Tab-separated table of C-alpha atoms in Angstrom:
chain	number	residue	atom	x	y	z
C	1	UNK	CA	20.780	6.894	-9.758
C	2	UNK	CA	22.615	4.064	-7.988
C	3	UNK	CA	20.281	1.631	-6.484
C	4	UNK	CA	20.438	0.342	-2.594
C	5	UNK	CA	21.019	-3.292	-2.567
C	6	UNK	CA	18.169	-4.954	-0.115
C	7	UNK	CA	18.200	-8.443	-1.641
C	8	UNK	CA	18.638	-10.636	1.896
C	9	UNK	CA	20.090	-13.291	0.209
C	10	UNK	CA	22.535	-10.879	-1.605
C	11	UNK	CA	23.287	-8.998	1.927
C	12	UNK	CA	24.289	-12.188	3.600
C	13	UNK	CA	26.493	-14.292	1.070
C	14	UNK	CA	24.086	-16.105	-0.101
C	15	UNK	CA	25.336	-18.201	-2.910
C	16	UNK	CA	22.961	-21.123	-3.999
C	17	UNK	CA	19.013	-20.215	-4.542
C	18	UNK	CA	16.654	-22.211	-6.002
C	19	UNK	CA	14.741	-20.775	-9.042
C	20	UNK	CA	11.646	-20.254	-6.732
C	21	UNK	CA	13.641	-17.853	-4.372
C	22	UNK	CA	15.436	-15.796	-7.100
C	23	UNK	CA	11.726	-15.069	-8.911
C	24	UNK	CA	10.173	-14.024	-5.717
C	25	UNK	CA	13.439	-11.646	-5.343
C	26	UNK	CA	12.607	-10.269	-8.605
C	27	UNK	CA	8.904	-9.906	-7.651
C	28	UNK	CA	9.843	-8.317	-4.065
C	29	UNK	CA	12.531	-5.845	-6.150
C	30	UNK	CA	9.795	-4.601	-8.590
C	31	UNK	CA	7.936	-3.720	-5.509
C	32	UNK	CA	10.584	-1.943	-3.892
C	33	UNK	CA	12.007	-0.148	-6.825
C	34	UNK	CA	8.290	0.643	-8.878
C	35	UNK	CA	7.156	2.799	-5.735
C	36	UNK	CA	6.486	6.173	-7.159
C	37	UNK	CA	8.090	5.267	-10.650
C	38	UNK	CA	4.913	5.046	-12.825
C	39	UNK	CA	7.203	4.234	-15.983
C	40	UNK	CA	8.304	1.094	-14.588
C	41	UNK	CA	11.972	-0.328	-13.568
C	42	UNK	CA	14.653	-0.617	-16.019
C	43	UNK	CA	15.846	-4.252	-16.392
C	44	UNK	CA	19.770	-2.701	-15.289
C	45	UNK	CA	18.106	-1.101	-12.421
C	46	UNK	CA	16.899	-4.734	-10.956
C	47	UNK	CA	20.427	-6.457	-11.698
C	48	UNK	CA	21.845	-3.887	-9.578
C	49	UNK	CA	19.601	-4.200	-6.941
C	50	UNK	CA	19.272	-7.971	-6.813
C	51	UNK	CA	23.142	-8.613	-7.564
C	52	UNK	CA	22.107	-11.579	-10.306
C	53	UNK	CA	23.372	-12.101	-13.402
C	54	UNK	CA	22.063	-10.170	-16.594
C	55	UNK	CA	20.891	-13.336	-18.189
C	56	UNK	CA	19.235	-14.780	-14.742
C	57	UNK	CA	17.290	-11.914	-14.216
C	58	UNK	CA	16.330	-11.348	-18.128
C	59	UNK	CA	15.437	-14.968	-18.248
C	60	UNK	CA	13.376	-14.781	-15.131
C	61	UNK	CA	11.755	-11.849	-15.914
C	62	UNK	CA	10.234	-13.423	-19.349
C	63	UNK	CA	8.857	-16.628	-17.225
C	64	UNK	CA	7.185	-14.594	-15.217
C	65	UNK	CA	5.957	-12.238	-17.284
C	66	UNK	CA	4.434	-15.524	-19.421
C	67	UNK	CA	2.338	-16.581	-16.251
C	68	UNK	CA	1.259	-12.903	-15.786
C	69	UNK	CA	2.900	-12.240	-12.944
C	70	UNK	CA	5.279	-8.989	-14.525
C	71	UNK	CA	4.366	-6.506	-17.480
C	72	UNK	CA	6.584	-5.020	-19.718
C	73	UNK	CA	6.053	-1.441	-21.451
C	74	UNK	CA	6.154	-2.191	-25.411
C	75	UNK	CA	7.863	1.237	-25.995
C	76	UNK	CA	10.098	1.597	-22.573
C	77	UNK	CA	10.523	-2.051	-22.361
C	78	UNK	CA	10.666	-1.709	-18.601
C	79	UNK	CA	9.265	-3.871	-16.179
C	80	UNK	CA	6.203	-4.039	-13.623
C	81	UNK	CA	4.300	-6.192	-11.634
C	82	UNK	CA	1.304	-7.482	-13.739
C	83	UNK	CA	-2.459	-8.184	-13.016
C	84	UNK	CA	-1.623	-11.420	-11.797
C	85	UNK	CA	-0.504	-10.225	-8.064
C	86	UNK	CA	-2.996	-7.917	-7.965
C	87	UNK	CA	-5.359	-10.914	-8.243
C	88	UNK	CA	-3.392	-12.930	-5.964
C	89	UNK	CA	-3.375	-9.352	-3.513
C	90	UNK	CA	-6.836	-9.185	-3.888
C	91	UNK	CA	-7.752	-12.857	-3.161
C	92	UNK	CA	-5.322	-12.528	-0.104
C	93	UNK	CA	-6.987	-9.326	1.086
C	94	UNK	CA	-10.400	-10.506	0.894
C	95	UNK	CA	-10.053	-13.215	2.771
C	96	UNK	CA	-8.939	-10.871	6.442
C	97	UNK	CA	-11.493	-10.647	8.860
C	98	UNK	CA	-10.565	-6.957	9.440
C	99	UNK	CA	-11.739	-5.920	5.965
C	100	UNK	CA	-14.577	-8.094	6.204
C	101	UNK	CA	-15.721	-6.643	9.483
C	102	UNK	CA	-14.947	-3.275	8.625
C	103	UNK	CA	-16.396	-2.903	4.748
C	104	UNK	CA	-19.730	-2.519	6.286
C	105	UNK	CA	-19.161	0.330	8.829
C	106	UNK	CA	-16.828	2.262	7.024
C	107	UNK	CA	-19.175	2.566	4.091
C	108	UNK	CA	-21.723	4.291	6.619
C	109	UNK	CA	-18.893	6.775	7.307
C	110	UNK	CA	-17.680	7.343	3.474
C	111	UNK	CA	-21.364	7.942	2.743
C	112	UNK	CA	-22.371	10.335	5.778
C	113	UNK	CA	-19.168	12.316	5.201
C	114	UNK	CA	-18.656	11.775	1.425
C	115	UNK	CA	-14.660	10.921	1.842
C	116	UNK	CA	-12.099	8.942	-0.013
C	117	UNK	CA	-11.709	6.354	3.192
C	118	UNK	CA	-8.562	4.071	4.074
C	119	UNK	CA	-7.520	1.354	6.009
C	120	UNK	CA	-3.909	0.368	6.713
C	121	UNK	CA	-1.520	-1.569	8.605
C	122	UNK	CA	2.319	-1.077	9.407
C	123	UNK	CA	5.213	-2.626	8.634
C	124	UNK	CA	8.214	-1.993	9.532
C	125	UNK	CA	8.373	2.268	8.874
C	126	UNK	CA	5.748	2.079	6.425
C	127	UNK	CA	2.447	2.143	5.927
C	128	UNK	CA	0.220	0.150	4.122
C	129	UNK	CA	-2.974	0.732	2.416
C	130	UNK	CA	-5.317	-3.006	2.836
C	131	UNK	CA	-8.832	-1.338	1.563
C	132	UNK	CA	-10.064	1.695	0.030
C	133	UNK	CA	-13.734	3.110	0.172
C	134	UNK	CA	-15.447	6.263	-2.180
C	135	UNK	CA	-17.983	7.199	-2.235
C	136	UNK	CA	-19.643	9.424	-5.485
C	137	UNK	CA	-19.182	12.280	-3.760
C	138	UNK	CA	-15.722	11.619	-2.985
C	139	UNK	CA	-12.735	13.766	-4.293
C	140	UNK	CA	-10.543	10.702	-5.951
C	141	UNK	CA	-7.370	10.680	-4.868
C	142	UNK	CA	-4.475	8.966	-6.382
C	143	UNK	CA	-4.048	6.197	-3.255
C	144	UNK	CA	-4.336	2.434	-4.429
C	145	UNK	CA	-4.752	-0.685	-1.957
C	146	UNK	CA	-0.931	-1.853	-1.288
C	147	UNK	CA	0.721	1.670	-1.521
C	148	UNK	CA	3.088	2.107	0.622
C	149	UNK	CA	3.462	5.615	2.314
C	150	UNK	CA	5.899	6.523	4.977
C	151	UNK	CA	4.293	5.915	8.790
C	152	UNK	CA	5.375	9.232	9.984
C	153	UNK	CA	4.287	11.500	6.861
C	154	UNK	CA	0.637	10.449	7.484
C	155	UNK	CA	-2.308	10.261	10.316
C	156	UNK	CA	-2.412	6.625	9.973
C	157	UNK	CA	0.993	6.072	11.107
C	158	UNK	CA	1.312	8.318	13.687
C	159	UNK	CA	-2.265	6.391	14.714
C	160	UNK	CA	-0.567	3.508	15.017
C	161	UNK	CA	2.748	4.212	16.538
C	162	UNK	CA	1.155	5.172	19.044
C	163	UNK	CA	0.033	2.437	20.554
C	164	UNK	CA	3.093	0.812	19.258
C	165	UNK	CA	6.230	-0.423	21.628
C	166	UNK	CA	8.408	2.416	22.084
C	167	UNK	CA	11.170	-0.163	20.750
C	168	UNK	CA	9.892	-0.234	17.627
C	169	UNK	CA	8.848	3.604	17.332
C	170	UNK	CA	12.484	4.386	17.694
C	171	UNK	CA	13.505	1.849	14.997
C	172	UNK	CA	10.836	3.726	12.809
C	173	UNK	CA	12.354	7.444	14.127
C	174	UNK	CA	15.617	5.953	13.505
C	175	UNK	CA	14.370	5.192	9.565
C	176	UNK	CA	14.726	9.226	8.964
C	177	UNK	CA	11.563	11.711	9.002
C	178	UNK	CA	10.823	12.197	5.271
C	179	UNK	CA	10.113	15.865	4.698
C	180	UNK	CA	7.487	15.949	1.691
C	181	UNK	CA	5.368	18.583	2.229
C	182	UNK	CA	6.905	22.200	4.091
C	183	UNK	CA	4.234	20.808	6.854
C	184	UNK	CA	6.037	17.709	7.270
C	185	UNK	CA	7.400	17.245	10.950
C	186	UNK	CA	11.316	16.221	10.817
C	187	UNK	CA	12.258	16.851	14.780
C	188	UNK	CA	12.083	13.275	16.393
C	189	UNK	CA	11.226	15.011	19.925
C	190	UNK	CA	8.213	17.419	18.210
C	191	UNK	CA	7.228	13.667	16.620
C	192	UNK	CA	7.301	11.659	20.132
C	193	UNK	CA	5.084	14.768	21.335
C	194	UNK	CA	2.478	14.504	18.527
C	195	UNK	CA	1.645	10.997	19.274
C	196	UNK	CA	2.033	11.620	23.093
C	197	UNK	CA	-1.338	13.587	22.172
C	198	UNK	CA	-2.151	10.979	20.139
C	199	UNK	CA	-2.406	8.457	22.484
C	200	UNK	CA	-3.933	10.905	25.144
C	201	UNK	CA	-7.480	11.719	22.521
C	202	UNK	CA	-7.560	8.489	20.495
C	203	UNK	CA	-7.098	10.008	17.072
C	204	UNK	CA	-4.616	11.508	14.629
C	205	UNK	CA	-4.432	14.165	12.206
C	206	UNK	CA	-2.208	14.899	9.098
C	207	UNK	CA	-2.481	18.565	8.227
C	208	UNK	CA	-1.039	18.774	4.870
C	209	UNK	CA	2.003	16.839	5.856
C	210	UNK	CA	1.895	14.054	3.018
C	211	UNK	CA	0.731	15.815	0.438
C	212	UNK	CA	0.045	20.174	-0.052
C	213	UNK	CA	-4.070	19.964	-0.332
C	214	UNK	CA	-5.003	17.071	1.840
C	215	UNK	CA	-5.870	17.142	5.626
C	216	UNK	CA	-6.669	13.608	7.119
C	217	UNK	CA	-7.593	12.021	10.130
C	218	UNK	CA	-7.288	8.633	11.329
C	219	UNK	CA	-7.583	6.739	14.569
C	220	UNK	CA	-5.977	3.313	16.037
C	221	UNK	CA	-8.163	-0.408	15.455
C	222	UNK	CA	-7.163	-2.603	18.489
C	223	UNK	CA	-7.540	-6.927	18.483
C	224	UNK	CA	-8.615	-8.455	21.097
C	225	UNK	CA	-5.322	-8.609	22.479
C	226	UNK	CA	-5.801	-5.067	22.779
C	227	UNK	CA	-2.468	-5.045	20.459
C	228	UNK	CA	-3.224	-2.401	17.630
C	229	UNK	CA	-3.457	-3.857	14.293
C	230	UNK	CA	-4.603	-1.245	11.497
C	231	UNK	CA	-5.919	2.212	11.349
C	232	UNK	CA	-8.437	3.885	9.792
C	233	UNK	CA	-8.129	7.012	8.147
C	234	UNK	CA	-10.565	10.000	6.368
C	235	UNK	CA	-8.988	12.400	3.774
C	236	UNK	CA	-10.271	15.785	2.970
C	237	UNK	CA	-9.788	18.472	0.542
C	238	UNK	CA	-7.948	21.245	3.026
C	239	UNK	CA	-9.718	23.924	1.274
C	240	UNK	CA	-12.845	22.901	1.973
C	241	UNK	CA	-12.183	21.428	5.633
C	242	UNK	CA	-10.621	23.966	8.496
C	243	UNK	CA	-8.320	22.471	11.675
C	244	UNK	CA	-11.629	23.013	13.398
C	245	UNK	CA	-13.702	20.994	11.073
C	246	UNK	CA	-10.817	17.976	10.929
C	247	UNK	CA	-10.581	17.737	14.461
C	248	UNK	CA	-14.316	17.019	14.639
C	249	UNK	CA	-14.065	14.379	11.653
C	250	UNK	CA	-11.416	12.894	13.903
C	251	UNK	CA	-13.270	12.217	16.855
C	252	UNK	CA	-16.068	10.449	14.261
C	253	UNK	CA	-13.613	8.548	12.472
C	254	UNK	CA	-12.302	7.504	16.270
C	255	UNK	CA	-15.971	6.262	16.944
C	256	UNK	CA	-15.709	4.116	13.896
C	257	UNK	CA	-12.732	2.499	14.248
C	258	UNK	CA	-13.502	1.914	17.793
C	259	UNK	CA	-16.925	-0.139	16.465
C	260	UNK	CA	-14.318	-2.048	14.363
C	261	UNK	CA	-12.375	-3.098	17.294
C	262	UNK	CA	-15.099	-4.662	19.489
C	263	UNK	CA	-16.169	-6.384	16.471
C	264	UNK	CA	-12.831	-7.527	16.274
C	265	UNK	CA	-12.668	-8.952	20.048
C	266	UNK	CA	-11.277	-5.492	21.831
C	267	UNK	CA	-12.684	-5.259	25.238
C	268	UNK	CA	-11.667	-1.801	26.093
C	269	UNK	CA	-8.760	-2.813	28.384
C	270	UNK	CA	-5.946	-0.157	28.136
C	271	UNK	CA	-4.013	-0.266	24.982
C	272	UNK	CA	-0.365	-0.083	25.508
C	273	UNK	CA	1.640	3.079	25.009
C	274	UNK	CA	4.542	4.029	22.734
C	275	UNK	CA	6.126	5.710	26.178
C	276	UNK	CA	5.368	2.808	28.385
C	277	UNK	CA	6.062	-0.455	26.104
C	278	UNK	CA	3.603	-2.346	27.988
């Protein structure tokens, strides 16, 4: 399958990068394209995608793959990214006072309610997972820390959006609603309703619209700007957890994240609304 071209440098005309630039394209493209491709990217796939030579993207490839910073499968010879950035990601994570004020109280909540746990932020249409919590009770799921999901397949995006600028809602509407799930909302009016109630409660749900078998619930984190800056999210087995049941999760996981905003500097002033852009 043909591969969108999103290399900036590409897109505009760029003709002279240094060497520094072109490797971090390479490292950005095996971000982009290894999403949900657990085999890897094919070296072809990245030349099309970056629009560099064969031999400039070969050769880069096997410098960074020497300082650890890109695997390659022995037997597909296709490429990821390699323990390297997940040290770097891990180094860069650790050091965010959000994490570091939340670990704490969330582990309360993963251990009174026994759920896989997440945190994310947004950017741009997507979500992001920045920490992860289980407990041994938890049913493990197969979410890592910087997945990416799409914002308005799951209760942490529609958490966020929100309490996001209208602006920048409809730039995410205007992304497409992904239908994964027969669940999955796709109108962009029944979507701008959801987080109307959204914003009206203070918490979100995702009833099996990610992924069949999963019900989660999530709720906004607010700065002391009183701009929101993450969510927080609780996942549950939908067998085992009715609409009923979620709802009331909802409003705990809404207490929590709540606690990680005043730690955070929020003083309760009225967040702004997705409708009212102020």
């Amino acid at each position: 399958m043909q591969q969108e071209n999103r290399n900036p440098a590409a897109a505009e005309g760029t003709t002279r990068q240094s060497s520094a630039d072109k490797a971090f394209g390479v490292l950005m493209a095996l971000g982009d394209l290894g999403v949900g491709s657990a085999g890897g990217v094919r070296l072809s796939d990245l030349v099309a995608y970056l629009e560099y030579p064969h031999p400039t993207v070969h050769r880069l490839l096997g410098d960074l793959k020497k300082a650890g910073f890109v695997a390659q499968d022995p037997d597909s010879n296709r490429y990821r990214l390699g323990p390297k950035i997940l040290l770097l990601s891990a180094q860069c994570l650790g050091g965010m006072d959000l994490r570091r004020i939340a670990q704490p109280i969330v582990s309360n909540l993963v251990e009174e309610l026994g759920s896989t746990t997440h945190i994310g932020i947004r950017e741009g249409s997507s979500i992001i997972y920045i920490d992860k919590f289980e407990s041994l009770r938890s049913t493990r799921l197969g979410s890592s820390i910087g997945q990416r999901r799409k914002a308005t397949t799951t209760a942490l995006g529609k958490a966020i959006l929100a309490f996001t600028d209208g602006d920048e809602v409809e730039a995410v509407l205007a992304d497409g609603l992904e239908k994964l799930t027969p669940h999955s909302v796709t109108n962009a009016d029944e979507f701008r309703k959801q987080l109307e109630r959204v914003h009206a409660r203070g918490w979100a749900i995702d009833d099996e619209e990610c992924e069949i078998g999963i019900r989660c619930a999530a709720a906004p984190i607010f700065d002391y700007s009183s701009a929101v800056v993450a969510a927080l999210s609780m996942s549950f087995i939908a067998s085992q957890v009715s609409r009923k049941e979620l709802e009331k999760h909802a409003k705990r996981v809404a207490a929590v994240a709540s606690q990680i905003s005043s730690e955070l500097g929020y003083a309760a002033r009225p967040p702004r609304s997705f409708r009212s852009g102020s």
